[in-house]
Coordinates of C-alpha atoms in Angstrom, one line a residue:
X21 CA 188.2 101.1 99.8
X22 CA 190.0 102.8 102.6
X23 CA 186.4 105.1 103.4
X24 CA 184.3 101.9 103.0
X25 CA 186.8 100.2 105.8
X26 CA 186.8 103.5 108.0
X27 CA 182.5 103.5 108.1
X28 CA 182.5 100.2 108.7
X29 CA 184.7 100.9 111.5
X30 CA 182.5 103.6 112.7
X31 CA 179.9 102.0 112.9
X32 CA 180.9 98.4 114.3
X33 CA 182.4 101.1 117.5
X34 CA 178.6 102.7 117.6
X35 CA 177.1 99.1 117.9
X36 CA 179.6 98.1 120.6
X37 CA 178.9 101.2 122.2
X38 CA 175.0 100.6 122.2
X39 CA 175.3 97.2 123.3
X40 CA 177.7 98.3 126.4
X41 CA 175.1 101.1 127.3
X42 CA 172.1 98.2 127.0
X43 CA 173.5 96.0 129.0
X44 CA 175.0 98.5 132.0
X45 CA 172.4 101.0 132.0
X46 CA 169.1 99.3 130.5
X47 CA 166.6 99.4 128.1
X48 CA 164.6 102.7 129.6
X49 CA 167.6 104.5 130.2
X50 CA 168.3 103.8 126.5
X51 CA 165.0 105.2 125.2
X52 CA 165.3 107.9 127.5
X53 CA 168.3 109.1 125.6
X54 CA 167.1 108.3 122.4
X55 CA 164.2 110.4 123.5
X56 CA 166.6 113.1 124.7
X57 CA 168.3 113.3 121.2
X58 CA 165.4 113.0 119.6
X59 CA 164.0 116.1 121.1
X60 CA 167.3 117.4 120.5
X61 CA 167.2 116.8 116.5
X62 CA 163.6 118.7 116.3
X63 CA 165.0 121.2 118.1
X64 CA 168.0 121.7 116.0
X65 CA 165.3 121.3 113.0
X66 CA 163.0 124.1 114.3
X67 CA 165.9 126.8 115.0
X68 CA 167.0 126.3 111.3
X69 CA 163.4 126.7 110.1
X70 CA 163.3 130.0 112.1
X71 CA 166.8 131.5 110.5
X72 CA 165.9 130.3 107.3
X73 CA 162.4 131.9 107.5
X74 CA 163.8 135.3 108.5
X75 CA 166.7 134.8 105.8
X76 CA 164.3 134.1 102.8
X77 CA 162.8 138.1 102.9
X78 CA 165.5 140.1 102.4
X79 CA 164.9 143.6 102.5
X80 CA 161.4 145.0 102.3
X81 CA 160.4 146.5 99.0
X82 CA 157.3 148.5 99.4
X83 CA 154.8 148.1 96.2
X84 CA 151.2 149.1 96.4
X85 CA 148.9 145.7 96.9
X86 CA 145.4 145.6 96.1
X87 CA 143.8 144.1 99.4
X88 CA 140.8 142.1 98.4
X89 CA 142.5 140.1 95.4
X90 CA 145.6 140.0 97.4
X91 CA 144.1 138.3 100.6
X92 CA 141.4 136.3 98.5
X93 CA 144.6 134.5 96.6
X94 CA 146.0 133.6 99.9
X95 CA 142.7 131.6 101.0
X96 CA 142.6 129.6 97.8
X97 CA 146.4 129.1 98.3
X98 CA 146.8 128.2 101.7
X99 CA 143.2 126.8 102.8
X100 CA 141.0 125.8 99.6
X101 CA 139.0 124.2 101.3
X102 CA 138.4 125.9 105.0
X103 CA 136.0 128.1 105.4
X104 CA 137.0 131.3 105.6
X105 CA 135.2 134.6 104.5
X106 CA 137.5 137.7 103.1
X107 CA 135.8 140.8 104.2
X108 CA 137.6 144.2 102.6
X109 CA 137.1 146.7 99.9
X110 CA 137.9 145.7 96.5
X111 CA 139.3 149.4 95.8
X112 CA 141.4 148.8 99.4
X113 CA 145.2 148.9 99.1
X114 CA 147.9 148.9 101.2
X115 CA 151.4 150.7 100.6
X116 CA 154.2 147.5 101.9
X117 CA 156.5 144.5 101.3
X118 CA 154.2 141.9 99.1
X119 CA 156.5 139.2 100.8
X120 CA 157.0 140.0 104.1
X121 CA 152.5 140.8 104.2
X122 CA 151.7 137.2 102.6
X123 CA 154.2 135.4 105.2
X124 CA 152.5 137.2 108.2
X125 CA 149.0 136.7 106.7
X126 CA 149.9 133.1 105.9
X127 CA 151.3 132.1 109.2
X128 CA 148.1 133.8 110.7
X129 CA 145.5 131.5 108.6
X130 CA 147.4 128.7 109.2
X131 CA 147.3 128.9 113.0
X132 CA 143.6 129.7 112.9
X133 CA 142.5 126.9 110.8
X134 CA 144.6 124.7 112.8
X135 CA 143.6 126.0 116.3
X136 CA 139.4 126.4 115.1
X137 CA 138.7 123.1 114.4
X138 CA 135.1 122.5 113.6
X139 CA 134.3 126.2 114.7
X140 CA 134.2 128.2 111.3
X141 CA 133.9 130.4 109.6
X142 CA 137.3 131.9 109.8
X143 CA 136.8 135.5 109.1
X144 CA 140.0 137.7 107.2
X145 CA 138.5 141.6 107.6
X146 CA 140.2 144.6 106.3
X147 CA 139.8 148.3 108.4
X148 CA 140.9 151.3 110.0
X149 CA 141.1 151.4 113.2
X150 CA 142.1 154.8 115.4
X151 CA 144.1 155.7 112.3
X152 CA 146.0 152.5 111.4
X153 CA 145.1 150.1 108.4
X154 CA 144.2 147.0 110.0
X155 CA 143.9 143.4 108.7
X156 CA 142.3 140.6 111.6
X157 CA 142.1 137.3 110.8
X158 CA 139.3 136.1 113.6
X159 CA 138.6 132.1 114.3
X160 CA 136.0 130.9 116.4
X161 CA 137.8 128.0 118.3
X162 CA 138.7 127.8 121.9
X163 CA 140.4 130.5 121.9
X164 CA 144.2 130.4 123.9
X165 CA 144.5 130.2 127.9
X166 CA 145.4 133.6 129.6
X167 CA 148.3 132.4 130.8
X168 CA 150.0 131.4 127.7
X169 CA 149.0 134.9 125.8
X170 CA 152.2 136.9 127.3
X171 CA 154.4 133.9 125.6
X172 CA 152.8 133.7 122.3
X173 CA 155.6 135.9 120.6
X174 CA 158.2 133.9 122.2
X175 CA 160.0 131.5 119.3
X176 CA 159.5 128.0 120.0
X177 CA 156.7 128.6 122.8
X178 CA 153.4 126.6 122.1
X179 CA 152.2 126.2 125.5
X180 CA 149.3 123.9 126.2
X181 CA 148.8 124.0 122.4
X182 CA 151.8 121.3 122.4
X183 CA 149.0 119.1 124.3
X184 CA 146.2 119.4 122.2
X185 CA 148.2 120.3 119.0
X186 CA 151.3 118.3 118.6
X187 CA 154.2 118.7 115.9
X188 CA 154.0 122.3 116.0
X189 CA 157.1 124.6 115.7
X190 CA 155.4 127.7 117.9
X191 CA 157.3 129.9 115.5
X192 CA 154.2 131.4 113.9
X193 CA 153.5 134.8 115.9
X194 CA 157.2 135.3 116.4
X195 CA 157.8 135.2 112.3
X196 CA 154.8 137.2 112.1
X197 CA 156.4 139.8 114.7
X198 CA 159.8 140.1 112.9
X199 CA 157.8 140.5 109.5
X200 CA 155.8 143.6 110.8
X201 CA 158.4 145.4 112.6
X202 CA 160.5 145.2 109.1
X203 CA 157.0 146.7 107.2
X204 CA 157.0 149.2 109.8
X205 CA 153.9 147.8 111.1
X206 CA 152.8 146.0 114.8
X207 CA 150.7 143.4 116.1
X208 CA 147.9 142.3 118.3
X209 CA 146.2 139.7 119.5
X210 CA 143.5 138.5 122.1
X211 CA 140.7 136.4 123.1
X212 CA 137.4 136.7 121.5
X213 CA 134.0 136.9 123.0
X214 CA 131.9 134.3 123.4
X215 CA 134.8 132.4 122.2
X216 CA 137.7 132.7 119.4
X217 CA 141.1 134.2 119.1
X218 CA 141.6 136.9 116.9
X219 CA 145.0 138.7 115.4
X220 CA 145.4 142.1 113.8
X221 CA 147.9 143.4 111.9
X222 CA 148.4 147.2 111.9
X223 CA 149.9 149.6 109.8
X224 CA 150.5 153.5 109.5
X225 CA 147.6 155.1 107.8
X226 CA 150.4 156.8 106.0
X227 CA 151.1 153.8 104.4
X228 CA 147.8 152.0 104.5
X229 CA 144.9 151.6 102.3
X230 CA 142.8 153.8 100.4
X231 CA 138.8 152.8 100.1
X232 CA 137.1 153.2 97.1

């Protein structure tokens, strides 16, 4: 009884509070805060995503995965019904964390599929590439303005993508980052020509794939 009596309390103080802040302030200044701790609340959601993200892979255990089954499993998974084309050896494996690969490969898709649109297909490739292992997931879209590409590894940073793109967390590259530095491995991305945007993930030949 005596909690039941205390929320009820609480909570007759928050109204009386609300309607003091209506009346002396306004209704805009009102939605301004509510705005305010809205932004707040997504914010609070989006670092929690980020530490819970990095928490959930432990420490990298290195296994050897089978590239072409390995990526193709991920499409059917994550986007059955986009259009993207895997492109690698079926003999083609790679020496790394299982976990820590699908989460950077995953967020990659994702992001493309999102950011292409209409412009398909998405294209996953495996390669070598001046002595690295390299796995590029390429879209077609509109690509990402120059100014925003020195940011994109930033958490939280989406750029003008929050304009044309809303709801996003912008924690996609920077979990795809952390996930390579634990693998031992890097990242790149840039622009494609005529138009596109296009990742690669790199790893050590010493611990990359071999073909056929």
């Amino acid at each position: 009884m005596a909690g039941k009596k205390n929320n009820k309390t609480l909570w007759t103080i928050v109204a009386i509070v609300s309607a003091i802040v209506l009346v002396v302030c306004g209704v805009s200044i009102v939605q301004r805060i509510m705005q305010d701790i809205n932004r707040l609340s997504v914010l609070t959601d989006e670092v929690l995503s980020y530490l819970q993200a990095k928490a959930s892979l432990g420490t990298p255990k290195n296994e050897r995965i089978y590239l072409c089954p390995f990526l193709s499993s991920i499409v059917r998974s994550e986007a059955p019904e986009a259009d993207v084309n895997v492109f690698a050896d079926k003999d083609a494996w790679l020496w790394t964390d299982k976990d820590y690969l699908r989460r950077a490969v995953c967020n990659v898709l994702r992001n493309a599929i999102i950011y292409a649109g209409e412009a398909v297909p998405i294209v996953v490739e495996v390669g070598e590439e001046h002595g690295e292992v390299r796995i590029s997931v390429l879209d077609r879209g509109p690509g990402v303005p120059e100014q925003d590409l020195p940011l994109l590894l930033e958490p939280f940073y989406r750029g003008k993508a929050s304009l044309t793109h809303p709801g996003g967390s912008g924690l996609g590259l920077s979990i795809v980052k952390y996930c390579m530095e634990a693998c031992g491995g890097r990242l790149e991305y840039a622009n494609a020509e005529p138009s596109g945007f296009c990742v690669s993930l790199f790893f050590p030949k010493s611990k990359g794939p071999v073909f056929g």
